[in-house]
Amino acid sequence: MKQEYKLKMLESELRKVLAEALMEMKDTYIDPIKSLITISRVEVSKDKRYADIYVSVLGDDKKRTEVVSHLEEKKGYFRTYVAKNIRMYVAPELRFKEDKGIEATVRIGQLLDSIKESQKDTDNK
């Protein structure tokens, strides 16, 4: 239990530090869309060597994959930022991945709204 708690705390701290790094990053590609990028969650392996960073981006599929691949190219910057701001023996290798969870949540909300509307229409008849 204690080990799992420490891992969750590390994941939370990594998420905060990576969000800071994203905001401080000076990149002509990222600057116009910083407000549309969200680091939704971080999963650290048990040996703390790898960290999967799930990123959600508002926009179409093409834009999302472009942003994730661009962040993957800049992962050296993020790893250096993590190493300077979190006391760890070795900074984990970062792997950026697209998070489709927020998209699915929005889609489910739209479906539920359409079901409510159709029920109202049948009740009124």
JSON list of C-alpha atoms in Angstrom, two decimals:
[
{"chain": "A", "resi": 1, "resn": "MET", "atom": "CA", "xyz": [0.00, 0.00, 0.00]},
{"chain": "A", "resi": 2, "resn": "LYS", "atom": "CA", "xyz": [2.77, 2.43, 0.92]},
{"chain": "A", "resi": 3, "resn": "GLN", "atom": "CA", "xyz": [4.62, 1.85, -2.35]},
{"chain": "A", "resi": 4, "resn": "GLU", "atom": "CA", "xyz": [1.46, 2.43, -4.38]},
{"chain": "A", "resi": 5, "resn": "TYR", "atom": "CA", "xyz": [0.78, 5.67, -2.50]},
{"chain": "A", "resi": 6, "resn": "LYS", "atom": "CA", "xyz": [4.30, 6.94, -3.24]},
{"chain": "A", "resi": 7, "resn": "LEU", "atom": "CA", "xyz": [3.88, 6.08, -6.92]},
{"chain": "A", "resi": 8, "resn": "LYS", "atom": "CA", "xyz": [0.59, 8.01, -7.11]},
{"chain": "A", "resi": 9, "resn": "MET", "atom": "CA", "xyz": [2.20, 11.01, -5.42]},
{"chain": "A", "resi": 10, "resn": "LEU", "atom": "CA", "xyz": [5.08, 10.89, -7.91]},
{"chain": "A", "resi": 11, "resn": "GLU", "atom": "CA", "xyz": [2.62, 10.72, -10.81]},
{"chain": "A", "resi": 12, "resn": "SER", "atom": "CA", "xyz": [0.77, 13.74, -9.46]},
{"chain": "A", "resi": 13, "resn": "GLU", "atom": "CA", "xyz": [3.97, 15.72, -9.03]},
{"chain": "A", "resi": 14, "resn": "LEU", "atom": "CA", "xyz": [5.17, 14.77, -12.51]},
{"chain": "A", "resi": 15, "resn": "ARG", "atom": "CA", "xyz": [1.89, 15.96, -13.97]},
{"chain": "A", "resi": 16, "resn": "LYS", "atom": "CA", "xyz": [2.26, 19.36, -12.26]},
{"chain": "A", "resi": 17, "resn": "VAL", "atom": "CA", "xyz": [5.88, 19.77, -13.30]},
{"chain": "A", "resi": 18, "resn": "LEU", "atom": "CA", "xyz": [5.18, 18.76, -16.91]},
{"chain": "A", "resi": 19, "resn": "ALA", "atom": "CA", "xyz": [2.29, 21.25, -17.09]},
{"chain": "A", "resi": 20, "resn": "GLU", "atom": "CA", "xyz": [4.66, 23.97, -15.84]},
{"chain": "A", "resi": 21, "resn": "ALA", "atom": "CA", "xyz": [7.25, 22.93, -18.42]},
{"chain": "A", "resi": 22, "resn": "LEU", "atom": "CA", "xyz": [4.65, 23.10, -21.17]},
{"chain": "A", "resi": 23, "resn": "MET", "atom": "CA", "xyz": [3.65, 26.64, -20.17]},
{"chain": "A", "resi": 24, "resn": "GLU", "atom": "CA", "xyz": [7.27, 27.80, -19.95]},
{"chain": "A", "resi": 25, "resn": "MET", "atom": "CA", "xyz": [8.26, 26.16, -23.22]},
{"chain": "A", "resi": 26, "resn": "LYS", "atom": "CA", "xyz": [9.21, 28.59, -25.95]},
{"chain": "A", "resi": 27, "resn": "ASP", "atom": "CA", "xyz": [8.25, 26.91, -29.19]},
{"chain": "A", "resi": 28, "resn": "THR", "atom": "CA", "xyz": [6.68, 28.54, -32.23]},
{"chain": "A", "resi": 29, "resn": "TYR", "atom": "CA", "xyz": [4.55, 25.44, -32.91]},
{"chain": "A", "resi": 30, "resn": "ILE", "atom": "CA", "xyz": [3.21, 25.06, -29.36]},
{"chain": "A", "resi": 31, "resn": "ASP", "atom": "CA", "xyz": [2.80, 28.74, -28.35]},
{"chain": "A", "resi": 32, "resn": "PRO", "atom": "CA", "xyz": [-0.47, 29.46, -30.21]},
{"chain": "A", "resi": 33, "resn": "ILE", "atom": "CA", "xyz": [-2.19, 26.32, -28.90]},
{"chain": "A", "resi": 34, "resn": "LYS", "atom": "CA", "xyz": [-0.88, 26.02, -25.32]},
{"chain": "A", "resi": 35, "resn": "SER", "atom": "CA", "xyz": [-4.34, 26.68, -23.90]},
{"chain": "A", "resi": 36, "resn": "LEU", "atom": "CA", "xyz": [-5.75, 23.77, -25.92]},
{"chain": "A", "resi": 37, "resn": "ILE", "atom": "CA", "xyz": [-3.25, 21.18, -24.59]},
{"chain": "A", "resi": 38, "resn": "THR", "atom": "CA", "xyz": [-3.95, 19.34, -21.35]},
{"chain": "A", "resi": 39, "resn": "ILE", "atom": "CA", "xyz": [-1.79, 16.77, -19.60]},
{"chain": "A", "resi": 40, "resn": "SER", "atom": "CA", "xyz": [-4.61, 14.58, -18.37]},
{"chain": "A", "resi": 41, "resn": "ARG", "atom": "CA", "xyz": [-2.67, 11.92, -16.50]},
{"chain": "A", "resi": 42, "resn": "VAL", "atom": "CA", "xyz": [0.74, 10.38, -15.94]},
{"chain": "A", "resi": 43, "resn": "GLU", "atom": "CA", "xyz": [1.44, 6.70, -15.34]},
{"chain": "A", "resi": 44, "resn": "VAL", "atom": "CA", "xyz": [4.84, 5.74, -13.93]},
{"chain": "A", "resi": 45, "resn": "SER", "atom": "CA", "xyz": [6.16, 2.20, -14.18]},
{"chain": "A", "resi": 46, "resn": "LYS", "atom": "CA", "xyz": [6.83, 0.37, -10.92]},
{"chain": "A", "resi": 47, "resn": "ASP", "atom": "CA", "xyz": [10.59, 0.68, -11.35]},
{"chain": "A", "resi": 48, "resn": "LYS", "atom": "CA", "xyz": [10.18, 4.43, -12.10]},
{"chain": "A", "resi": 49, "resn": "ARG", "atom": "CA", "xyz": [12.16, 4.22, -15.33]},
{"chain": "A", "resi": 50, "resn": "TYR", "atom": "CA", "xyz": [9.30, 5.09, -17.66]},
{"chain": "A", "resi": 51, "resn": "ALA", "atom": "CA", "xyz": [6.48, 7.59, -17.48]},
{"chain": "A", "resi": 52, "resn": "ASP", "atom": "CA", "xyz": [3.58, 7.56, -19.93]},
{"chain": "A", "resi": 53, "resn": "ILE", "atom": "CA", "xyz": [2.17, 11.06, -20.31]},
{"chain": "A", "resi": 54, "resn": "TYR", "atom": "CA", "xyz": [-1.37, 11.18, -21.67]},
{"chain": "A", "resi": 55, "resn": "VAL", "atom": "CA", "xyz": [-2.10, 14.41, -23.53]},
{"chain": "A", "resi": 56, "resn": "SER", "atom": "CA", "xyz": [-5.47, 15.63, -24.72]},
{"chain": "A", "resi": 57, "resn": "VAL", "atom": "CA", "xyz": [-5.75, 18.32, -27.35]},
{"chain": "A", "resi": 58, "resn": "LEU", "atom": "CA", "xyz": [-8.85, 20.12, -28.51]},
{"chain": "A", "resi": 59, "resn": "GLY", "atom": "CA", "xyz": [-9.15, 19.87, -32.25]},
{"chain": "A", "resi": 60, "resn": "ASP", "atom": "CA", "xyz": [-9.39, 17.33, -35.02]},
{"chain": "A", "resi": 61, "resn": "ASP", "atom": "CA", "xyz": [-7.58, 13.98, -35.18]},
{"chain": "A", "resi": 62, "resn": "LYS", "atom": "CA", "xyz": [-4.82, 15.30, -37.41]},
{"chain": "A", "resi": 63, "resn": "LYS", "atom": "CA", "xyz": [-4.03, 18.16, -35.02]},
{"chain": "A", "resi": 64, "resn": "ARG", "atom": "CA", "xyz": [-3.96, 15.82, -32.02]},
{"chain": "A", "resi": 65, "resn": "THR", "atom": "CA", "xyz": [-1.51, 13.41, -33.61]},
{"chain": "A", "resi": 66, "resn": "GLU", "atom": "CA", "xyz": [0.68, 16.30, -34.76]},
{"chain": "A", "resi": 67, "resn": "VAL", "atom": "CA", "xyz": [0.84, 17.80, -31.27]},
{"chain": "A", "resi": 68, "resn": "VAL", "atom": "CA", "xyz": [1.59, 14.46, -29.62]},
{"chain": "A", "resi": 69, "resn": "SER", "atom": "CA", "xyz": [4.35, 13.69, -32.12]},
{"chain": "A", "resi": 70, "resn": "HIS", "atom": "CA", "xyz": [5.80, 17.20, -31.65]},
{"chain": "A", "resi": 71, "resn": "LEU", "atom": "CA", "xyz": [5.83, 16.74, -27.87]},
{"chain": "A", "resi": 72, "resn": "GLU", "atom": "CA", "xyz": [7.49, 13.35, -28.39]},
{"chain": "A", "resi": 73, "resn": "GLU", "atom": "CA", "xyz": [10.23, 15.11, -30.37]},
{"chain": "A", "resi": 74, "resn": "LYS", "atom": "CA", "xyz": [10.74, 17.61, -27.53]},
{"chain": "A", "resi": 75, "resn": "LYS", "atom": "CA", "xyz": [10.79, 15.03, -24.74]},
{"chain": "A", "resi": 76, "resn": "GLY", "atom": "CA", "xyz": [14.43, 15.83, -23.95]},
{"chain": "A", "resi": 77, "resn": "TYR", "atom": "CA", "xyz": [13.37, 19.31, -22.85]},
{"chain": "A", "resi": 78, "resn": "PHE", "atom": "CA", "xyz": [10.66, 17.86, -20.61]},
{"chain": "A", "resi": 79, "resn": "ARG", "atom": "CA", "xyz": [12.95, 15.21, -19.11]},
{"chain": "A", "resi": 80, "resn": "THR", "atom": "CA", "xyz": [15.56, 17.86, -18.29]},
{"chain": "A", "resi": 81, "resn": "TYR", "atom": "CA", "xyz": [12.87, 20.03, -16.69]},
{"chain": "A", "resi": 82, "resn": "VAL", "atom": "CA", "xyz": [11.68, 17.07, -14.60]},
{"chain": "A", "resi": 83, "resn": "ALA", "atom": "CA", "xyz": [15.26, 16.25, -13.54]},
{"chain": "A", "resi": 84, "resn": "LYS", "atom": "CA", "xyz": [15.83, 19.83, -12.37]},
{"chain": "A", "resi": 85, "resn": "ASN", "atom": "CA", "xyz": [12.55, 20.11, -10.46]},
{"chain": "A", "resi": 86, "resn": "ILE", "atom": "CA", "xyz": [11.97, 16.70, -8.87]},
{"chain": "A", "resi": 87, "resn": "ARG", "atom": "CA", "xyz": [14.53, 14.97, -6.70]},
{"chain": "A", "resi": 88, "resn": "MET", "atom": "CA", "xyz": [14.90, 11.53, -8.19]},
{"chain": "A", "resi": 89, "resn": "TYR", "atom": "CA", "xyz": [17.88, 9.27, -8.67]},
{"chain": "A", "resi": 90, "resn": "VAL", "atom": "CA", "xyz": [17.18, 9.06, -12.40]},
{"chain": "A", "resi": 91, "resn": "ALA", "atom": "CA", "xyz": [14.58, 11.03, -14.33]},
{"chain": "A", "resi": 92, "resn": "PRO", "atom": "CA", "xyz": [12.17, 8.64, -16.05]},
{"chain": "A", "resi": 93, "resn": "GLU", "atom": "CA", "xyz": [12.05, 8.25, -19.81]},
{"chain": "A", "resi": 94, "resn": "LEU", "atom": "CA", "xyz": [8.97, 10.10, -20.99]},
{"chain": "A", "resi": 95, "resn": "ARG", "atom": "CA", "xyz": [6.57, 8.67, -23.55]},
{"chain": "A", "resi": 96, "resn": "PHE", "atom": "CA", "xyz": [3.82, 10.96, -24.81]},
{"chain": "A", "resi": 97, "resn": "LYS", "atom": "CA", "xyz": [0.52, 9.37, -25.79]},
{"chain": "A", "resi": 98, "resn": "GLU", "atom": "CA", "xyz": [-2.79, 10.67, -27.00]},
{"chain": "A", "resi": 99, "resn": "ASP", "atom": "CA", "xyz": [-5.57, 10.55, -24.42]},
{"chain": "A", "resi": 100, "resn": "LYS", "atom": "CA", "xyz": [-8.95, 9.86, -25.96]},
{"chain": "A", "resi": 101, "resn": "GLY", "atom": "CA", "xyz": [-10.81, 9.76, -22.64]},
{"chain": "A", "resi": 102, "resn": "ILE", "atom": "CA", "xyz": [-11.97, 13.37, -22.69]},
{"chain": "A", "resi": 103, "resn": "GLU", "atom": "CA", "xyz": [-13.19, 12.94, -26.25]},
{"chain": "A", "resi": 104, "resn": "ALA", "atom": "CA", "xyz": [-15.19, 9.88, -25.26]},
{"chain": "A", "resi": 105, "resn": "THR", "atom": "CA", "xyz": [-16.71, 11.76, -22.31]},
{"chain": "A", "resi": 106, "resn": "VAL", "atom": "CA", "xyz": [-17.86, 14.60, -24.57]},
{"chain": "A", "resi": 107, "resn": "ARG", "atom": "CA", "xyz": [-19.29, 12.10, -27.07]},
{"chain": "A", "resi": 108, "resn": "ILE", "atom": "CA", "xyz": [-21.22, 10.25, -24.32]},
{"chain": "A", "resi": 109, "resn": "GLY", "atom": "CA", "xyz": [-22.60, 13.59, -23.08]},
{"chain": "A", "resi": 110, "resn": "GLN", "atom": "CA", "xyz": [-23.82, 14.41, -26.58]},
{"chain": "A", "resi": 111, "resn": "LEU", "atom": "CA", "xyz": [-25.47, 11.01, -26.91]},
{"chain": "A", "resi": 112, "resn": "LEU", "atom": "CA", "xyz": [-27.21, 11.37, -23.54]},
{"chain": "A", "resi": 113, "resn": "ASP", "atom": "CA", "xyz": [-28.48, 14.83, -24.52]},
{"chain": "A", "resi": 114, "resn": "SER", "atom": "CA", "xyz": [-29.88, 13.47, -27.78]},
{"chain": "A", "resi": 115, "resn": "ILE", "atom": "CA", "xyz": [-31.62, 10.64, -25.90]},
{"chain": "A", "resi": 116, "resn": "LYS", "atom": "CA", "xyz": [-33.20, 13.16, -23.50]},
{"chain": "A", "resi": 117, "resn": "GLU", "atom": "CA", "xyz": [-34.43, 15.24, -26.43]},
{"chain": "A", "resi": 118, "resn": "SER", "atom": "CA", "xyz": [-35.95, 12.22, -28.15]},
{"chain": "A", "resi": 119, "resn": "GLN", "atom": "CA", "xyz": [-37.67, 11.17, -24.91]},
{"chain": "A", "resi": 120, "resn": "LYS", "atom": "CA", "xyz": [-39.12, 14.65, -24.49]},
{"chain": "A", "resi": 121, "resn": "ASP", "atom": "CA", "xyz": [-40.46, 14.52, -28.03]},
{"chain": "A", "resi": 122, "resn": "THR", "atom": "CA", "xyz": [-42.15, 11.13, -27.45]},
{"chain": "A", "resi": 123, "resn": "ASP", "atom": "CA", "xyz": [-43.58, 12.26, -24.09]},
{"chain": "A", "resi": 124, "resn": "ASN", "atom": "CA", "xyz": [-45.11, 15.39, -25.62]},
{"chain": "A", "resi": 125, "resn": "LYS", "atom": "CA", "xyz": [-46.96, 13.38, -28.31]}
]
